Coordinates of C-alpha atoms in Angstrom, one line a residue:
Chain A
M139 CA -5.6 -33.0 31.9
A140 CA -4.1 -30.9 29.2
T141 CA -0.5 -29.8 29.6
T142 CA 0.7 -26.2 29.0
A143 CA 2.5 -25.5 25.8
L144 CA 6.2 -25.4 26.4
P145 CA 8.8 -23.1 24.8
A146 CA 10.7 -26.1 23.5
Q147 CA 7.7 -26.7 21.2
R148 CA 7.8 -23.2 19.8
R149 CA 10.6 -23.7 17.4
A150 CA 9.9 -22.9 13.8
L151 CA 8.8 -25.9 11.8
R152 CA 8.6 -23.9 8.6
R153 CA 11.0 -25.0 5.9
D154 CA 9.9 -22.6 3.2
L155 CA 11.7 -19.3 2.5
W156 CA 10.0 -17.4 5.3
W157 CA 13.2 -15.3 5.8
L158 CA 13.0 -13.9 2.2
E159 CA 10.3 -11.3 2.8
P160 CA 12.0 -9.7 5.9
L161 CA 15.3 -9.8 4.0
L162 CA 13.8 -7.9 1.0
I163 CA 12.2 -5.4 3.4
V164 CA 15.5 -4.8 5.2
V165 CA 17.3 -4.3 1.8
G166 CA 14.5 -2.1 0.3
L167 CA 13.9 0.1 3.3
G168 CA 17.6 0.2 4.1
L169 CA 18.5 1.5 0.6
F170 CA 15.7 4.0 0.8
V171 CA 16.8 5.3 4.2
V172 CA 20.4 5.6 3.1
Y173 CA 19.4 7.4 -0.2
A174 CA 17.0 9.7 1.7
F175 CA 19.7 10.7 4.2
V176 CA 22.3 11.3 1.6
T177 CA 20.0 13.4 -0.6
G178 CA 18.4 15.1 2.5
V179 CA 21.7 16.6 3.7
Q180 CA 22.6 18.1 0.3
T181 CA 22.2 21.9 0.0
K182 CA 22.3 21.9 -3.8
G183 CA 21.2 19.8 -6.8
Y184 CA 17.5 19.4 -6.0
H185 CA 16.2 22.0 -8.4
Y186 CA 16.5 22.0 -12.2
A187 CA 13.9 24.5 -13.6
P188 CA 11.1 23.8 -13.7
Y189 CA 11.6 20.6 -11.7
L190 CA 11.9 20.5 -7.9
S191 CA 12.8 17.3 -6.1
P192 CA 10.0 16.0 -3.8
F193 CA 12.6 15.7 -1.1
A194 CA 13.0 19.5 -0.9
S195 CA 9.4 20.5 -1.5
P196 CA 8.1 22.9 -0.3
C197 CA 11.5 24.8 -0.3
I198 CA 11.0 27.4 2.5
S199 CA 14.4 28.1 4.0
A200 CA 16.7 31.0 3.1
N201 CA 19.3 28.6 1.6
C202 CA 16.8 27.3 -1.0
E203 CA 17.7 27.4 -4.7
T204 CA 14.0 28.3 -5.4
F205 CA 11.2 29.3 -3.1
S206 CA 8.0 27.4 -3.2
F207 CA 6.0 30.3 -1.8
G208 CA 7.9 33.1 -3.5
R209 CA 10.1 33.9 -0.5
A210 CA 12.1 32.4 2.4
L211 CA 9.9 31.6 5.4
L212 CA 12.6 30.2 7.6
P213 CA 16.3 30.9 8.2
A214 CA 19.1 28.8 6.6
W215 CA 19.8 26.6 9.7
F216 CA 19.7 23.3 8.0
P217 CA 19.7 21.8 4.5
P218 CA 16.3 22.6 2.9
A219 CA 14.9 19.1 3.1
F220 CA 15.3 19.0 6.9
F221 CA 12.4 21.5 7.3
V222 CA 9.8 19.2 5.6
V223 CA 11.2 15.7 5.7
W224 CA 9.9 15.0 9.2
I225 CA 6.4 15.0 7.8
P226 CA 6.8 12.1 5.4
V227 CA 9.1 10.4 8.0
A228 CA 6.4 10.6 10.7
F229 CA 3.7 9.5 8.2
R230 CA 5.6 6.5 6.9
A231 CA 7.1 5.5 10.2
T232 CA 3.6 5.2 11.8
C233 CA 1.9 3.8 8.7
Y234 CA 0.0 0.6 9.5
F235 CA 1.5 -1.2 6.5
L236 CA 5.1 -0.1 7.3
R237 CA 4.6 -1.0 11.0
R238 CA 3.7 -4.6 9.9
S239 CA 6.9 -4.6 7.7
Y240 CA 9.4 -3.3 10.1
Y241 CA 8.1 -5.1 13.2
R242 CA 8.7 -8.2 11.1
A243 CA 11.9 -7.3 9.4
F244 CA 13.8 -5.2 11.9
F245 CA 12.3 -6.2 15.3
W246 CA 11.6 -9.8 14.5
S247 CA 8.4 -9.5 16.4
P248 CA 7.7 -12.0 14.7
P249 CA 10.0 -12.3 11.6
A250 CA 7.3 -14.3 9.9
C251 CA 4.1 -16.1 10.8
A252 CA 4.5 -19.0 13.1
V253 CA 8.2 -18.2 13.5
P254 CA 9.2 -17.4 17.1
D255 CA 9.3 -13.8 18.3
A256 CA 12.9 -12.8 19.0
R257 CA 11.9 -10.7 22.0
S258 CA 11.5 -12.2 25.4
A259 CA 9.3 -9.5 26.8
Y260 CA 6.6 -7.9 24.7
K261 CA 4.3 -4.9 25.3
G262 CA 3.2 -4.2 21.8
E263 CA 1.9 -0.7 21.2
T264 CA 0.8 -0.2 24.8
A265 CA 4.0 1.4 26.1
F266 CA 6.7 3.9 25.0
P267 CA 7.9 4.2 22.3
F268 CA 5.4 2.3 20.2
I269 CA 2.4 3.9 21.9
L270 CA 3.4 6.9 19.8
Q271 CA 2.1 5.0 16.7
N272 CA -1.2 6.5 17.7
V273 CA -0.2 9.9 16.2
H274 CA -0.5 8.4 12.7
R275 CA -3.7 10.3 12.1
Y276 CA -2.0 13.7 12.7
A277 CA 0.9 12.7 10.4
W278 CA -1.8 11.9 7.8
Y279 CA -3.2 15.5 8.0
L280 CA 0.2 16.9 7.4
A281 CA 1.1 14.4 4.6
A282 CA -2.2 15.3 2.8
L283 CA -1.2 19.0 2.9
L284 CA 2.3 18.2 1.7
W285 CA 0.8 16.2 -1.2
V286 CA -1.2 19.3 -2.3
V287 CA 2.2 21.2 -2.5
D288 CA 3.6 18.3 -4.5
V289 CA 0.7 18.5 -6.9
Y290 CA 1.4 22.2 -7.3
D291 CA 5.1 21.4 -8.1
A292 CA 4.0 18.8 -10.6
L293 CA 1.8 21.4 -12.4
L294 CA 4.7 23.8 -12.5
A295 CA 6.9 21.1 -14.0
F296 CA 4.9 21.6 -17.3
R297 CA 5.7 25.4 -17.3
F298 CA 8.9 26.0 -19.3
P299 CA 10.4 29.4 -20.0
A300 CA 9.1 29.2 -23.6
G301 CA 5.6 28.1 -22.5
F302 CA 3.7 24.8 -21.8
G303 CA 5.7 21.7 -22.5
I304 CA 6.2 18.1 -21.4
G305 CA 9.6 16.8 -20.4
L306 CA 10.6 13.4 -19.0
G307 CA 10.9 15.2 -15.7
S308 CA 7.3 16.4 -16.0
V309 CA 6.2 12.8 -16.5
L310 CA 8.2 11.5 -13.6
M311 CA 6.9 14.3 -11.3
T312 CA 3.3 13.5 -12.4
L313 CA 3.8 9.8 -11.7
D314 CA 5.3 10.7 -8.4
V315 CA 2.3 12.7 -7.2
V316 CA -0.1 10.1 -8.6
F317 CA 1.5 7.3 -6.5
L318 CA 2.0 9.6 -3.5
G319 CA -1.7 10.5 -3.7
L320 CA -2.7 6.9 -4.0
Y321 CA -0.5 6.0 -1.0
V322 CA -1.8 9.0 1.2
F323 CA -5.4 8.5 0.3
S324 CA -5.5 4.8 0.7
C325 CA -4.3 5.2 4.3
H326 CA -6.1 3.3 7.1
S327 CA -6.5 6.5 9.2
C328 CA -7.9 8.3 6.1
R329 CA -10.3 5.5 5.7
Y330 CA -11.5 5.9 9.2
L331 CA -11.7 9.7 9.1
C332 CA -13.7 9.8 5.9
G333 CA -16.5 7.5 7.1
G334 CA -15.1 4.5 8.9
Y335 CA -16.0 6.1 12.3
L336 CA -19.7 5.8 11.3
D337 CA -21.9 2.9 12.3
R338 CA -24.8 4.0 10.2
F339 CA -24.2 4.8 6.5
H340 CA -27.9 5.0 5.6
G341 CA -28.8 8.7 4.8
R342 CA -25.1 9.6 4.6
P343 CA -24.3 8.9 1.0
F344 CA -21.2 11.2 0.7
P345 CA -19.2 9.7 3.5
Y346 CA -20.3 6.2 2.5
R347 CA -19.2 6.8 -1.1
V348 CA -15.8 8.3 0.0
W349 CA -15.3 5.5 2.5
S350 CA -16.1 2.8 -0.1
T351 CA -13.6 4.4 -2.6
V352 CA -10.9 4.6 0.1
S353 CA -11.6 1.1 1.2
R354 CA -11.0 -0.2 -2.4
L355 CA -7.7 1.7 -2.6
N356 CA -6.8 0.5 0.9
T357 CA -6.6 -3.1 -0.3
R358 CA -3.5 -2.0 -2.3
H359 CA -2.0 0.3 0.3
G360 CA 1.2 -1.7 0.5
V361 CA 1.7 -1.6 -3.2
F362 CA 1.2 2.2 -3.2
F363 CA 3.7 2.5 -0.4
W364 CA 6.5 0.9 -2.4
L365 CA 5.5 2.5 -5.7
S366 CA 5.5 6.0 -4.1
I367 CA 8.9 5.3 -2.6
L368 CA 10.2 4.2 -6.0
F369 CA 9.0 7.3 -7.8
V370 CA 10.1 9.7 -5.1
V371 CA 13.6 8.3 -5.5
L372 CA 13.5 8.1 -9.3
T373 CA 12.3 11.7 -9.5
D374 CA 15.0 13.0 -7.1
L375 CA 17.7 11.0 -8.9
Y376 CA 16.6 12.2 -12.3
I377 CA 16.7 15.9 -11.2
R378 CA 20.2 15.4 -9.6
L379 CA 21.5 13.8 -12.8
L380 CA 20.1 16.7 -14.8
V381 CA 21.8 19.2 -12.4
S382 CA 25.1 17.3 -12.6
G383 CA 25.0 17.5 -16.4
A384 CA 25.2 13.7 -16.7
I385 CA 22.0 13.6 -18.8
T386 CA 19.7 16.0 -20.6
D387 CA 16.0 16.3 -20.3
P388 CA 14.1 15.1 -23.4
R389 CA 11.2 17.6 -23.7
I390 CA 8.6 18.9 -26.1
V391 CA 7.7 22.6 -25.6
F392 CA 4.7 23.9 -27.4
G393 CA 5.5 27.6 -27.0
Chain B
M556 CA -9.3 -22.6 -16.4
S557 CA -7.7 -26.0 -15.8
E558 CA -6.1 -27.0 -12.5
A559 CA -2.4 -27.7 -12.2
V560 CA -1.6 -31.4 -12.9
E561 CA -0.7 -33.2 -9.7
P562 CA 2.6 -35.0 -9.5
A563 CA 2.2 -38.7 -9.7
R564 CA 2.6 -39.3 -6.0
R565 CA 1.9 -42.8 -4.9
E566 CA 2.8 -42.6 -1.3
A567 CA 3.5 -39.8 1.3
T568 CA 5.5 -39.7 4.4
V569 CA 4.0 -37.6 7.2
R570 CA 5.9 -36.6 10.3
V571 CA 3.2 -36.4 12.9
F572 CA 3.5 -35.2 16.5
R573 CA 2.6 -37.9 18.9
G574 CA 2.2 -37.7 22.7
E575 CA 0.2 -36.4 25.5
D576 CA 2.8 -33.9 26.6
R577 CA 4.9 -31.5 24.6
A578 CA 8.1 -32.2 26.6
S579 CA 8.0 -36.0 26.3
G580 CA 6.2 -36.3 22.9
G581 CA 7.9 -36.1 19.6
F582 CA 7.5 -36.6 15.8
V583 CA 6.9 -40.0 14.3
D584 CA 7.2 -40.8 10.6
Y585 CA 4.5 -42.7 8.8
T586 CA 4.5 -43.7 5.1
V587 CA 1.2 -44.4 3.6
P588 CA -0.2 -44.9 0.1
V589 CA -2.0 -41.8 -1.3
D590 CA -4.4 -41.1 -4.1
P591 CA -4.8 -38.0 -6.4
G592 CA -6.9 -35.2 -4.9
M593 CA -6.2 -36.1 -1.3
V594 CA -5.9 -33.5 1.5
V595 CA -3.7 -33.7 4.6
L596 CA -6.7 -34.9 6.7
D597 CA -7.2 -37.8 4.3
V598 CA -3.6 -38.8 4.9
M599 CA -4.3 -38.7 8.7
F600 CA -7.2 -41.1 8.1
R601 CA -4.8 -43.4 6.2
V602 CA -2.4 -43.3 9.0
Q603 CA -5.2 -44.1 11.5
Q604 CA -6.4 -47.0 9.2
M605 CA -3.0 -48.5 8.3
R606 CA -0.3 -47.5 10.8
A607 CA -1.6 -45.9 14.1
P608 CA -5.2 -46.5 15.0
D609 CA -4.7 -44.6 18.2
L610 CA -3.7 -41.3 16.5
A611 CA -5.9 -38.5 17.9
V612 CA -7.2 -36.1 15.3
R613 CA -10.1 -33.7 15.8
W614 CA -12.3 -33.2 12.7
N615 CA -15.9 -32.9 11.8
C616 CA -17.1 -31.6 8.4
K617 CA -14.0 -32.1 6.2
A618 CA -15.3 -29.2 4.1
G619 CA -13.5 -26.2 5.7
K620 CA -16.6 -25.0 7.6
C621 CA -16.5 -26.5 11.1
G622 CA -13.0 -25.3 12.1
S623 CA -12.1 -28.5 13.9
C624 CA -9.0 -29.8 12.1
S625 CA -6.7 -26.8 12.7
A626 CA -3.1 -27.9 12.9
E627 CA 0.4 -26.8 11.7
V628 CA 1.3 -28.3 8.4
N629 CA 4.9 -27.9 7.5
G630 CA 5.0 -25.3 10.2
R631 CA 2.1 -23.2 8.8
P632 CA -1.2 -23.0 10.7
R633 CA -3.9 -24.4 8.4
L634 CA -7.0 -26.5 8.2
M635 CA -5.9 -30.1 7.4
C636 CA -9.1 -30.6 5.3
M637 CA -8.3 -27.6 3.1
T638 CA -4.6 -28.4 2.5
R639 CA -4.2 -30.4 -0.7
L640 CA -1.3 -32.8 -0.8
S641 CA -0.4 -31.5 -4.2
S642 CA 0.3 -28.1 -2.8
L643 CA 3.1 -29.5 -0.6
P644 CA 6.6 -30.4 -1.6
A645 CA 6.7 -34.1 -2.7
T646 CA 10.4 -34.5 -1.9
E647 CA 10.3 -34.3 1.9
P648 CA 8.1 -35.5 4.7
I649 CA 5.0 -33.5 5.6
T650 CA 5.2 -32.2 9.1
V651 CA 1.9 -32.2 11.0
A652 CA 1.9 -30.6 14.5
P653 CA -0.7 -29.5 16.9
M654 CA -1.5 -25.8 17.3
A655 CA 1.4 -24.4 19.4
T656 CA -0.5 -21.7 21.3
F657 CA -3.0 -24.0 23.1
P658 CA -2.3 -26.7 25.7
L659 CA -2.0 -30.2 24.3
V660 CA -4.5 -32.9 24.9
R661 CA -3.0 -35.6 22.8
D662 CA -1.3 -35.9 19.4
L663 CA -2.9 -33.3 17.2
V664 CA -5.7 -32.4 19.6
T665 CA -5.4 -29.2 21.7
D666 CA -7.5 -27.7 24.4
V667 CA -8.9 -24.5 22.9
S668 CA -11.0 -23.6 26.0
F669 CA -9.0 -20.4 26.3
N670 CA -11.1 -19.1 23.5
Y671 CA -14.4 -20.1 25.0
E672 CA -13.4 -18.4 28.3
K673 CA -12.6 -15.2 26.4
A674 CA -15.9 -15.4 24.5
R675 CA -17.8 -15.3 27.8
T676 CA -16.2 -11.9 28.7
F677 CA -17.9 -10.0 25.9
P678 CA -21.2 -8.2 26.2
N679 CA -23.7 -9.2 23.6
V680 CA -25.5 -6.8 21.3
K681 CA -27.7 -4.2 23.0
L682 CA -30.1 -2.9 20.4
A683 CA -31.5 0.6 20.1
P684 CA -35.2 1.0 20.7
P685 CA -37.5 0.3 17.7
G686 CA -38.7 3.1 15.5
P687 CA -42.1 4.8 15.7
D688 CA -43.6 1.9 13.7
G689 CA -42.3 -0.6 16.2
K690 CA -39.6 -2.0 13.9
R691 CA -35.9 -1.9 13.8
R692 CA -34.3 -1.4 10.4
M693 CA -30.8 -2.1 9.1
Y694 CA -29.8 -1.1 5.6
Q695 CA -27.8 -3.1 3.1
E696 CA -24.8 -0.8 3.0
E697 CA -24.5 -1.1 6.8
V698 CA -24.9 -4.9 6.7
D699 CA -22.3 -5.3 4.0
R700 CA -19.5 -4.0 6.2
V701 CA -20.1 -6.4 9.1
Q702 CA -21.1 -9.4 7.0
E703 CA -17.5 -10.4 6.5
F704 CA -17.0 -10.8 10.2
H705 CA -19.8 -13.3 10.4
K706 CA -17.9 -15.7 8.1
C707 CA -15.7 -16.7 11.0
I708 CA -15.8 -20.5 11.6
E709 CA -13.9 -20.3 14.9
C710 CA -11.0 -22.5 13.8
F711 CA -8.8 -20.4 16.0
L712 CA -5.9 -20.4 13.5
C713 CA -5.7 -16.7 14.0
Q714 CA -5.5 -17.1 17.7
N715 CA -2.8 -19.8 17.3
V716 CA -0.6 -17.8 14.9
C717 CA -0.8 -14.5 16.9
H718 CA 2.6 -14.1 18.4
V719 CA 1.2 -12.0 21.3
I720 CA 0.0 -15.1 23.0
R721 CA 1.9 -17.8 20.9
D722 CA 5.3 -16.6 22.0
H723 CA 4.3 -14.7 25.2
E724 CA 2.2 -17.0 27.5
E725 CA 2.1 -14.2 30.0
N726 CA -0.2 -12.1 27.8
K727 CA -3.0 -14.6 27.7
A728 CA -4.8 -13.0 30.6
A729 CA -4.7 -9.5 29.2
Y730 CA -5.2 -10.2 25.5
S731 CA -8.2 -11.7 23.7
G732 CA -6.8 -12.1 20.3
P733 CA -7.8 -11.6 16.6
R734 CA -10.9 -13.8 16.6
F735 CA -12.5 -11.7 19.4
F736 CA -11.4 -8.4 17.8
V737 CA -13.4 -9.6 14.7
K738 CA -16.4 -10.4 17.0
M739 CA -16.0 -7.0 18.7
A740 CA -15.8 -5.2 15.3
A741 CA -19.0 -6.9 14.2
L742 CA -20.7 -5.5 17.3
E743 CA -19.0 -2.1 17.4
M744 CA -19.9 -1.4 13.8
H745 CA -23.4 -2.8 14.2
P746 CA -25.8 0.0 13.1
L747 CA -28.3 -0.7 15.9
D748 CA -26.0 -1.7 18.7
T749 CA -25.7 0.9 21.6
H750 CA -23.1 -0.7 23.8
S751 CA -19.7 0.9 23.7
R752 CA -16.8 -1.6 23.8
V753 CA -14.0 0.8 23.1
E754 CA -12.8 1.2 26.7
M755 CA -13.1 -2.5 27.2
L756 CA -11.0 -3.2 24.1
R757 CA -8.3 -0.9 25.2
A758 CA -8.1 -1.8 28.9
K759 CA -9.4 -5.3 29.2
H760 CA -8.8 -7.1 25.9
G761 CA -5.4 -5.7 25.0
L762 CA -6.0 -4.2 21.6
G763 CA -2.9 -2.2 22.0
L764 CA -0.8 -5.4 22.3
C765 CA -1.5 -6.2 18.7
N766 CA 1.3 -4.9 16.5
I767 CA -0.7 -5.6 13.3
T768 CA 1.8 -8.0 11.7
K769 CA -1.1 -9.5 9.9
C770 CA -0.4 -13.1 10.5
C771 CA -4.0 -13.6 11.5
T772 CA -5.1 -12.3 8.1
E773 CA -2.6 -14.6 6.3
V774 CA -3.9 -17.8 8.0
C775 CA -7.6 -17.1 7.9
P776 CA -9.3 -19.9 5.8
E777 CA -12.3 -17.7 5.3
S778 CA -10.1 -14.8 3.9
I779 CA -11.5 -12.3 6.4
R780 CA -9.3 -9.2 6.3
I781 CA -9.0 -9.3 10.1
T782 CA -6.3 -6.7 10.4
D783 CA -7.5 -4.1 7.9
N784 CA -11.2 -4.4 8.4
A785 CA -11.5 -5.2 12.1
I786 CA -8.4 -4.5 14.2
I787 CA -7.2 -1.3 12.6
P788 CA -10.7 0.3 12.5
L789 CA -11.0 -0.6 16.2
K790 CA -7.6 0.9 16.9
E791 CA -8.7 4.0 15.2
R792 CA -11.8 4.2 17.4
V793 CA -9.5 3.9 20.5
V794 CA -7.3 6.6 19.1
S795 CA -10.4 8.9 18.7
E796 CA -11.4 8.4 22.3
Y797 CA -8.0 8.2 24.1
Y798 CA -5.2 9.6 22.0
D799 CA -6.8 12.4 20.0
P800 CA -6.2 15.8 21.8
L801 CA -8.2 17.6 19.1
A802 CA -11.2 15.4 19.7
W803 CA -10.7 15.9 23.5
V804 CA -10.7 19.7 23.1
K805 CA -13.7 19.6 20.8
R806 CA -15.6 17.5 23.4
R807 CA -14.6 20.0 26.2
I808 CA -15.6 23.1 24.1
F809 CA -18.9 21.7 22.8
G810 CA -19.8 19.9 26.0
E811 CA -20.1 16.5 24.3
K812 CA -20.4 13.3 26.2
E813 CA -17.1 11.7 26.8
P814 CA -16.6 9.3 25.1
A815 CA -19.3 9.6 22.5
A816 CA -21.8 6.8 22.6
P817 CA -21.8 4.5 19.6
A818 CA -25.5 5.2 18.9
E819 CA -24.6 8.8 18.1
R820 CA -21.9 7.9 15.6

């Protein structure tokens, strides 16, 4: 007669560096959250014409240094970033890749494969608050719209007072929207919405082709997550350094 | 491409779990001579031949296709027959333990009947009627997607590593585990199947308990992308039917069936 597995046997037998990945996630995400909070509460320093930080885009409140849509749409209740930052926060917080990462690194549920779960009771994503992860699809709709605004900002970053030009800021903003786009459009919900919901692909070449493309991107969703974070931070930091006068923007303007 | 040169290892010490009960059993060290190219299962054979003839090990094909020799090598769930000795540190004993999630029978052999009981709770494929010519047709692009799921060899390493049941015994009744989500995905995405399993997945098989930490994908010896290609698409189908207010409103306005039958997708 087989015996039941006992908790005493559940101790981790792994002797490799299983703790390294969660540690790197805690450090990487922790640095990003701190940076995002510090930059998000600033009311100045996010705009250096023609560059606009992705943290403050679209700038729609009355206290903006520049208005993305030509005029203020909301009163100056909070720093400009507060009006839009909830969209990327909602999108990233419910992202399937990030969920894997923070369940491991922050909740230790589990910290690594075959390492015991730190929680004694476990309900997964069946109860509050984690049942709210199911809103990821809606966050994706908004994030995709936000990306369109970011693309518009990146195009404007090539328009200098003397005419068309390319500055280091233009390059950074372009890389930022490229990696943001790869991250947003490699999303698992996007993959489902653009064709994954179908059982029959035959006779539906367009959704099949889009689904196939997104599926290929999806295999690197985690890489795009980290690259998009890196370039959002680099772009914002670069603009803030320009505003502070610490550096100057190397640029070629064609006139 | 040349393979990495193996270290000149003449003998290996394996720390093997022995016993018929997890509480009273323990690890025993055996040192045996080894040859280049050996896998952990070979070392177990040497232990049986030279040190402990009564060591219980389950195996069959020794080619990574039968799924019998699942165990935990240095704490990582793996097939013993697919774990080369040269891939493990030569400076310390190799720990070999039975799968932690399932009841122990003896030594490295566990009772995996939990999985067979779960398998019996799933409805089989229910095919749509044949076309006017009396034939049913599937197309390559539809077969390609579900083909991956049929590579499963039922080694149950994914079931073993899943913390939902590995660390929470109480969830075993309400949770079927990654192997069966793969099976359900193969049926749910089947172009000719008409049976809806979405409600069943949510309410009876505990899909919501999975928090997609991807350990099942990490340990799969067949490299099935269990989480990305099976579990998450199934979660998205559950979202469409149970957590999507826009879809609910659309169904109400347009008088669609609720939930939509898979044959209409």
